[in-house]
Amino acid sequence: MAMTPPMGWSTWNHFKHDINDALIRQQADALVSSGMRDAGYVYVNIDGGWQGYRDANGVLHPTSSFPDMKALGDYIHSKGLKFGIYSGPGEKSCAGAPSSYGYEAQDARMFASWGADLLKYDLCSFRINMQEESKGDVEKSDAMMKAAYEKMHQDLVATGRPILFSLCQYGWGASWTWGQEVGGSMWRTGEDIADTYESMATNGFGEAGLAKYAGPGHWNDPDFLEVGNSGMTVEAQRAHFSLWAMLAAPLIAGNDVASMTAETKSILLNGEVIAVDQDALGRQGDRAYAEGLLEVWTRPLADGGLAVGLFNRTTYPARMTLRLKDVGWQGPAAGRDLWAHKDIGVLSPASTFTVPTRGVVMLKLTHPRG
Ligand code: GAL
């Protein structure tokens, strides 16, 4: 599962807890009509806000906004999409609704019976269990957390349905060092993203040094995309999308797919940047060098090429120099600009680019033919 980083859409960033059956169907339809599904965005993930109450038999019921989850799952599947659901190891979700504590196996079977293809499992109130039982012993608290994820992992496996396990515990206990062991195909590496450049940059650039923990089947997750929401300039959104691609991050859109501007579409549907994210080699990129807030990131690609991101984190346009020897490139390099969709010819050993405020220039280098 997840041989390349998972792609899809989630309710959370844009709709928060204000979600219902009709909204999910509308967004699923829009994923198809906008071309997003065909570009790879196949998971339709219902995040927090769907859980209603647990009855006397331990059955977890959705709120009245979700009258029939199985039918909704069938609808999603009928569109050639996959169905993601959300729970957590605590007694309560972050919204105060019931979570899976004590009912893991029963919930896993129910999710499988609905046709779920992904489970995001959010630590939330299990932090209270960890605090109370460990009494400040960090090792014990981390062990409890891992055991809670392992429990649900086993219960998902026991359903017999392949369900991608997405760990959400804000990077606690260095999730990247154990996420795979507990069956995770992806794990959050930090706190919740917010729709600001600062938050995006904290989560994205914060993954420097974590590349070795990711690879086919197991990915570092800097959180959902904020592309198409209102908090960042277009340049910053391009930088966001480019950075996620350099990081081999899951590309889970977090906007209102049913009302996208042409600009939003040009970002989320940039096939050349998506191809970097989905590159078959599955090597996460990392920072090659930086001069203050001007950062050059690279990511090796399956065809021998190299993706390069020149990120200007300052609040003014900057001149940035790509030095081939500092990105480990041997011999001449042909460049392609992945946002301008243009070949830029053979690069000199040090080429200078103007990078917009909080923006990016993203290139692919290849060995020139002939
Ligand atoms: C947070 C989680 C978010 C979202 C939210 C839902 O704990 O990190 O990604 O799932 O809960 O309430």
Coordinates of C-alpha atoms and ligand atoms in Angstrom, one line a residue:
M1 CA 0.0 0.0 0.0
A2 CA 1.0 3.6 -0.6
M3 CA 4.0 2.8 -2.8
T4 CA 3.9 6.6 -3.7
P5 CA 2.6 9.2 -1.3
P6 CA -1.2 9.0 -0.9
M7 CA -3.2 11.7 -2.7
G8 CA -6.7 12.8 -2.0
W9 CA -8.9 15.3 -0.2
S10 CA -10.0 15.8 3.4
T11 CA -12.8 17.7 5.0
W12 CA -10.7 19.2 7.8
N13 CA -8.8 22.3 6.6
H14 CA -11.7 24.0 4.9
F15 CA -14.9 22.6 6.5
K16 CA -13.7 21.8 10.0
H17 CA -16.4 20.0 11.9
D18 CA -19.2 21.3 9.8
I19 CA -19.6 18.3 7.5
N20 CA -22.4 16.1 6.2
D21 CA -23.3 13.4 3.6
A22 CA -24.3 15.9 0.9
L23 CA -21.1 17.8 1.2
I24 CA -19.0 14.7 0.8
R25 CA -20.9 13.7 -2.3
Q26 CA -20.6 17.2 -3.7
Q27 CA -16.8 17.2 -3.1
A28 CA -16.5 13.6 -4.6
D29 CA -18.3 14.8 -7.7
A30 CA -16.0 17.8 -7.9
L31 CA -12.9 15.7 -7.6
V32 CA -14.0 13.9 -10.7
S33 CA -15.3 16.8 -12.8
S34 CA -12.3 19.0 -12.0
G35 CA -9.8 16.4 -13.1
M36 CA -8.4 15.9 -9.7
R37 CA -9.2 12.3 -9.4
D38 CA -7.5 11.6 -12.7
A39 CA -4.5 13.6 -11.5
G40 CA -4.2 11.1 -8.6
Y41 CA -6.3 12.6 -5.8
V42 CA -8.3 9.5 -5.0
Y43 CA -8.9 9.4 -1.2
V44 CA -12.0 11.2 0.1
N45 CA -11.3 11.5 3.8
I46 CA -14.0 12.3 6.3
D47 CA -12.1 13.9 9.3
G48 CA -13.3 14.7 12.8
G49 CA -17.0 15.7 13.1
W50 CA -18.8 12.6 11.9
Q51 CA -19.0 10.7 15.1
G52 CA -22.3 10.9 17.0
Y53 CA -22.7 8.5 20.0
R54 CA -21.9 5.0 21.1
D55 CA -25.0 2.8 22.0
A56 CA -25.4 0.2 24.7
N57 CA -24.0 -2.5 22.4
G58 CA -20.9 -0.5 21.8
V59 CA -21.9 0.5 18.3
L60 CA -20.5 3.9 17.2
H61 CA -23.2 5.8 15.3
P62 CA -22.5 8.8 13.1
T63 CA -24.3 12.1 13.7
S64 CA -27.6 12.6 12.0
S65 CA -25.7 14.4 9.2
F66 CA -24.5 11.0 8.0
P67 CA -27.6 8.8 7.7
D68 CA -25.9 5.9 6.0
M69 CA -22.1 5.6 5.9
K70 CA -22.2 2.3 3.9
A71 CA -24.2 4.0 1.2
L72 CA -21.8 7.0 1.2
G73 CA -18.8 4.7 0.9
D74 CA -20.5 3.0 -2.0
Y75 CA -21.1 6.4 -3.7
I76 CA -17.5 7.3 -3.2
H77 CA -16.4 4.0 -4.7
S78 CA -18.8 4.3 -7.6
K79 CA -16.9 7.4 -8.6
G80 CA -13.6 5.6 -8.8
L81 CA -12.5 7.1 -5.5
K82 CA -11.5 5.7 -2.1
F83 CA -13.1 6.3 1.3
G84 CA -11.2 7.5 4.3
I85 CA -12.6 7.7 7.9
Y86 CA -11.3 9.1 11.1
S87 CA -11.1 8.0 14.7
G88 CA -8.5 7.8 17.5
P89 CA -7.2 5.7 20.4
G90 CA -8.7 7.9 23.1
E91 CA -12.2 7.9 24.6
K92 CA -13.0 11.2 23.0
S93 CA -12.1 12.8 19.7
C94 CA -10.7 16.3 19.6
A95 CA -14.3 17.5 19.1
G96 CA -15.4 15.6 22.2
A97 CA -17.2 12.8 20.3
P98 CA -16.7 9.1 21.1
S99 CA -13.4 7.6 19.8
S100 CA -12.2 4.0 19.7
Y101 CA -10.8 3.4 23.2
G102 CA -11.9 0.0 24.3
Y103 CA -13.8 -0.6 21.1
E104 CA -11.0 -0.8 18.6
A105 CA -11.8 -4.2 17.1
Q106 CA -15.5 -3.4 16.9
D107 CA -14.9 0.0 15.2
A108 CA -12.3 -1.5 12.8
R109 CA -14.9 -4.1 11.7
M110 CA -17.5 -1.5 11.2
F111 CA -15.2 0.8 9.2
A112 CA -14.3 -2.3 7.0
S113 CA -18.0 -3.0 6.6
W114 CA -18.6 0.5 5.3
G115 CA -15.8 0.0 2.8
A116 CA -13.2 2.3 4.4
D117 CA -9.9 2.3 2.6
L118 CA -8.0 4.6 5.0
L119 CA -8.2 5.3 8.7
K120 CA -6.7 8.5 10.2
Y121 CA -6.1 7.8 13.9
D122 CA -5.8 10.9 16.0
L123 CA -4.2 10.8 19.4
C124 CA -6.5 13.6 20.9
S125 CA -7.8 12.6 24.4
F126 CA -5.5 9.6 24.7
R127 CA -2.9 12.2 25.8
I128 CA -4.9 12.3 29.0
N129 CA -4.5 8.5 29.5
M130 CA -0.8 8.8 28.8
Q131 CA -0.4 11.7 31.3
E132 CA -2.4 10.0 34.0
E133 CA -0.9 6.6 33.7
S134 CA 2.7 7.5 33.1
K135 CA 2.9 10.2 35.7
G136 CA 5.5 12.1 33.8
D137 CA 7.6 9.0 32.8
V138 CA 8.2 9.9 29.1
E139 CA 9.4 6.4 28.1
K140 CA 6.2 4.9 29.6
S141 CA 4.0 7.5 28.0
D142 CA 5.6 6.9 24.5
A143 CA 5.3 3.1 25.0
M144 CA 1.5 3.6 25.7
M145 CA 1.1 5.7 22.6
K146 CA 2.9 3.1 20.4
A147 CA 0.8 0.3 21.9
A148 CA -2.4 2.1 21.2
Y149 CA -1.5 2.5 17.5
E150 CA -0.3 -1.1 17.3
K151 CA -3.6 -2.3 18.8
M152 CA -5.6 -0.6 16.1
H153 CA -3.2 -1.7 13.5
Q154 CA -3.8 -5.4 14.5
D155 CA -7.5 -4.8 14.5
L156 CA -7.4 -3.3 11.1
V157 CA -5.4 -6.3 9.8
A158 CA -7.9 -8.7 11.4
T159 CA -10.7 -7.2 9.3
G160 CA -9.1 -8.6 6.2
R161 CA -9.7 -5.4 4.3
P162 CA -6.6 -3.4 3.2
I163 CA -7.1 -0.1 5.1
L164 CA -4.3 2.5 4.9
F165 CA -3.3 3.5 8.4
S166 CA -2.6 7.2 8.8
L167 CA -1.0 8.2 12.2
C168 CA -1.9 11.6 13.6
Q169 CA -0.1 12.3 16.8
Y170 CA 1.7 15.5 15.9
G171 CA 5.1 13.9 15.6
W172 CA 5.2 13.0 19.3
G173 CA 7.9 10.5 20.4
A174 CA 9.6 11.1 17.0
S175 CA 6.8 9.3 15.1
W176 CA 9.1 8.8 12.1
T177 CA 11.3 6.4 14.0
W178 CA 8.4 4.0 14.8
G179 CA 5.4 4.8 12.6
Q180 CA 6.2 2.0 10.2
E181 CA 6.6 -0.6 12.9
V182 CA 3.0 0.0 14.0
G183 CA 1.7 -0.4 10.5
G184 CA 1.6 3.3 9.5
S185 CA 1.8 4.2 5.9
M186 CA 2.1 7.8 6.9
W187 CA 2.6 9.7 10.1
R188 CA 2.3 13.4 11.0
T189 CA 5.6 15.0 11.8
G190 CA 4.3 18.1 13.5
E191 CA 1.4 20.1 14.8
D192 CA -1.7 21.0 12.8
I193 CA -1.1 23.1 9.8
A194 CA -2.9 26.5 9.7
D195 CA -3.7 28.6 6.6
T196 CA -0.6 30.8 7.0
Y197 CA 2.8 30.9 5.4
E198 CA 4.4 30.7 8.9
S199 CA 2.6 27.5 9.8
M200 CA 3.1 25.9 6.4
A201 CA 6.8 26.8 6.6
T202 CA 7.2 25.4 10.1
N203 CA 5.7 22.1 9.1
G204 CA 7.3 21.8 5.7
F205 CA 10.9 23.1 6.3
G206 CA 10.7 21.4 9.7
E207 CA 11.1 18.1 8.0
A208 CA 14.8 18.8 7.2
G209 CA 16.8 15.8 8.2
L210 CA 13.8 13.3 8.2
A211 CA 14.3 12.1 4.6
K212 CA 15.8 8.8 5.6
Y213 CA 12.7 7.8 7.4
A214 CA 10.4 7.9 4.3
G215 CA 10.2 5.6 1.4
P216 CA 7.7 3.5 -0.6
G217 CA 4.9 2.4 1.7
H218 CA 5.8 4.8 4.6
W219 CA 5.8 8.6 4.4
N220 CA 6.4 11.6 6.6
D221 CA 3.3 13.7 6.7
P222 CA 3.6 17.5 7.2
D223 CA -0.2 17.7 7.2
F224 CA -2.9 18.5 4.6
L225 CA -2.6 21.1 1.9
E226 CA -3.9 24.7 2.4
V227 CA -3.8 25.4 -1.3
G228 CA -7.0 27.0 -2.4
N229 CA -7.9 28.4 1.0
S230 CA -7.6 32.1 1.7
G231 CA -4.5 32.6 3.9
M232 CA -1.6 32.6 1.5
T233 CA -0.6 34.4 -1.6
V234 CA -0.5 32.5 -4.9
E235 CA 3.3 32.5 -4.7
A236 CA 3.2 31.1 -1.2
Q237 CA 0.8 28.4 -2.3
R238 CA 3.1 27.4 -5.1
A239 CA 6.0 27.2 -2.6
H240 CA 3.7 25.1 -0.3
F241 CA 2.8 22.7 -3.1
S242 CA 6.4 22.5 -4.3
L243 CA 7.8 21.9 -0.8
W244 CA 5.3 19.0 -0.2
A245 CA 6.4 17.5 -3.5
M246 CA 10.1 17.8 -2.5
L247 CA 9.2 16.1 0.8
A248 CA 7.4 13.2 -0.9
A249 CA 4.5 14.3 1.3
P250 CA 1.0 12.9 1.0
L251 CA -1.0 15.4 -1.2
I252 CA -4.3 15.6 0.6
A253 CA -6.1 18.7 -0.6
G254 CA -7.9 20.7 2.1
N255 CA -9.9 23.2 0.1
D256 CA -13.4 23.4 -1.3
V257 CA -13.0 21.4 -4.4
A258 CA -16.4 22.4 -5.7
S259 CA -15.5 26.1 -6.0
M260 CA -11.9 26.3 -7.1
T261 CA -10.4 29.3 -9.0
A262 CA -8.4 28.8 -12.1
E263 CA -5.3 29.7 -10.1
T264 CA -6.0 27.0 -7.4
K265 CA -6.5 24.5 -10.2
S266 CA -3.3 25.5 -11.8
I267 CA -1.5 24.6 -8.6
L268 CA -3.3 21.4 -7.5
L269 CA -3.3 20.1 -11.1
N270 CA 0.3 21.0 -11.9
G271 CA 1.2 17.5 -13.3
E272 CA 5.0 18.3 -13.4
V273 CA 5.1 19.0 -9.7
I274 CA 2.8 16.1 -8.9
A275 CA 5.2 13.9 -10.8
V276 CA 8.0 14.9 -8.5
D277 CA 5.8 14.1 -5.5
Q278 CA 4.8 10.7 -6.9
D279 CA 8.3 9.8 -8.3
A280 CA 8.8 6.1 -8.2
L281 CA 12.1 6.2 -6.5
G282 CA 10.3 7.4 -3.4
R283 CA 13.3 9.3 -2.0
Q284 CA 12.3 12.2 0.1
G285 CA 14.2 15.5 -0.6
D286 CA 16.1 17.5 1.8
R287 CA 17.8 20.9 2.2
A288 CA 21.1 21.0 0.2
Y289 CA 22.2 24.5 1.4
A290 CA 20.8 27.7 2.7
E291 CA 21.8 31.3 3.0
G292 CA 19.7 32.6 5.9
L293 CA 16.1 32.3 4.8
L294 CA 17.0 31.4 1.2
E295 CA 16.9 27.6 1.0
V296 CA 17.8 25.3 -1.8
W297 CA 16.2 21.8 -1.6
T298 CA 16.8 18.8 -3.8
R299 CA 15.2 15.5 -4.4
P300 CA 16.7 12.7 -6.5
L301 CA 14.4 11.2 -9.1
A302 CA 14.0 7.7 -10.6
D303 CA 15.1 8.8 -14.1
G304 CA 18.4 10.1 -12.8
G305 CA 17.1 13.7 -12.7
L306 CA 17.1 16.0 -9.8
A307 CA 14.2 18.2 -8.6
V308 CA 15.4 21.5 -7.2
G309 CA 13.4 24.0 -5.1
L310 CA 14.7 27.5 -4.6
F311 CA 12.7 28.7 -1.7
N312 CA 12.7 32.4 -0.7
R313 CA 11.3 32.5 2.9
T314 CA 11.9 36.3 3.2
T315 CA 9.3 39.0 2.8
Y316 CA 10.9 40.6 -0.3
P317 CA 11.8 39.2 -3.7
A318 CA 15.3 37.7 -3.7
R319 CA 18.0 36.7 -6.2
M320 CA 19.0 33.1 -5.5
T321 CA 21.9 31.2 -7.0
L322 CA 21.8 27.5 -7.9
R323 CA 25.3 26.2 -7.7
L324 CA 25.4 22.8 -9.4
K325 CA 28.4 21.5 -7.3
D326 CA 26.5 22.3 -4.1
V327 CA 23.5 20.2 -5.2
G328 CA 25.9 17.3 -6.1
W329 CA 25.3 17.5 -9.8
Q330 CA 28.1 16.1 -12.0
G331 CA 28.5 17.4 -15.6
P332 CA 26.2 19.8 -17.5
A333 CA 22.6 20.1 -16.5
A334 CA 19.5 20.9 -18.7
G335 CA 16.9 22.7 -16.7
R336 CA 13.1 22.7 -16.8
D337 CA 11.0 25.2 -14.9
L338 CA 8.1 23.2 -13.4
W339 CA 5.9 26.3 -12.8
A340 CA 6.6 28.1 -16.1
H341 CA 6.3 24.7 -17.9
K342 CA 9.4 25.7 -19.9
D343 CA 12.8 24.2 -20.7
I344 CA 15.4 26.8 -19.7
G345 CA 18.3 25.2 -21.5
V346 CA 21.7 24.2 -20.2
L347 CA 22.6 25.8 -16.9
S348 CA 25.9 27.4 -16.1
P349 CA 27.7 26.1 -12.9
A350 CA 26.1 28.9 -11.0
S351 CA 22.7 30.3 -12.3
T352 CA 20.8 33.1 -10.7
F353 CA 17.0 33.3 -10.4
T354 CA 14.7 35.9 -9.1
V355 CA 12.4 34.2 -6.5
P356 CA 9.2 36.0 -5.5
T357 CA 8.5 36.9 -1.8
R358 CA 7.8 33.7 0.1
G359 CA 7.8 32.0 -3.3
V360 CA 9.6 29.3 -5.2
V361 CA 11.4 28.5 -8.4
M362 CA 11.1 24.8 -8.9
L363 CA 13.3 23.1 -11.5
K364 CA 14.0 19.6 -12.8
L365 CA 17.6 19.0 -13.8
T366 CA 18.5 16.3 -16.3
H367 CA 21.6 15.3 -18.2
P368 CA 21.5 17.0 -21.6
R369 CA 21.1 14.6 -24.5
G370 CA 23.7 14.1 -27.2
Ligands
GAL1 C1 -6.7 17.4 15.3 C2 -5.9 16.9 14.1 C3 -6.5 17.6 12.9 C4 -7.9 17.3 12.8 C5 -8.7 17.6 14.1 C6 -10.1 17.2 14.0 O1 -6.2 16.7 16.5 O2 -4.5 17.1 14.3 O3 -5.8 17.1 11.8 O4 -8.1 15.9 12.5 O5 -8.1 17.1 15.2 O6 -10.8 17.6 15.2

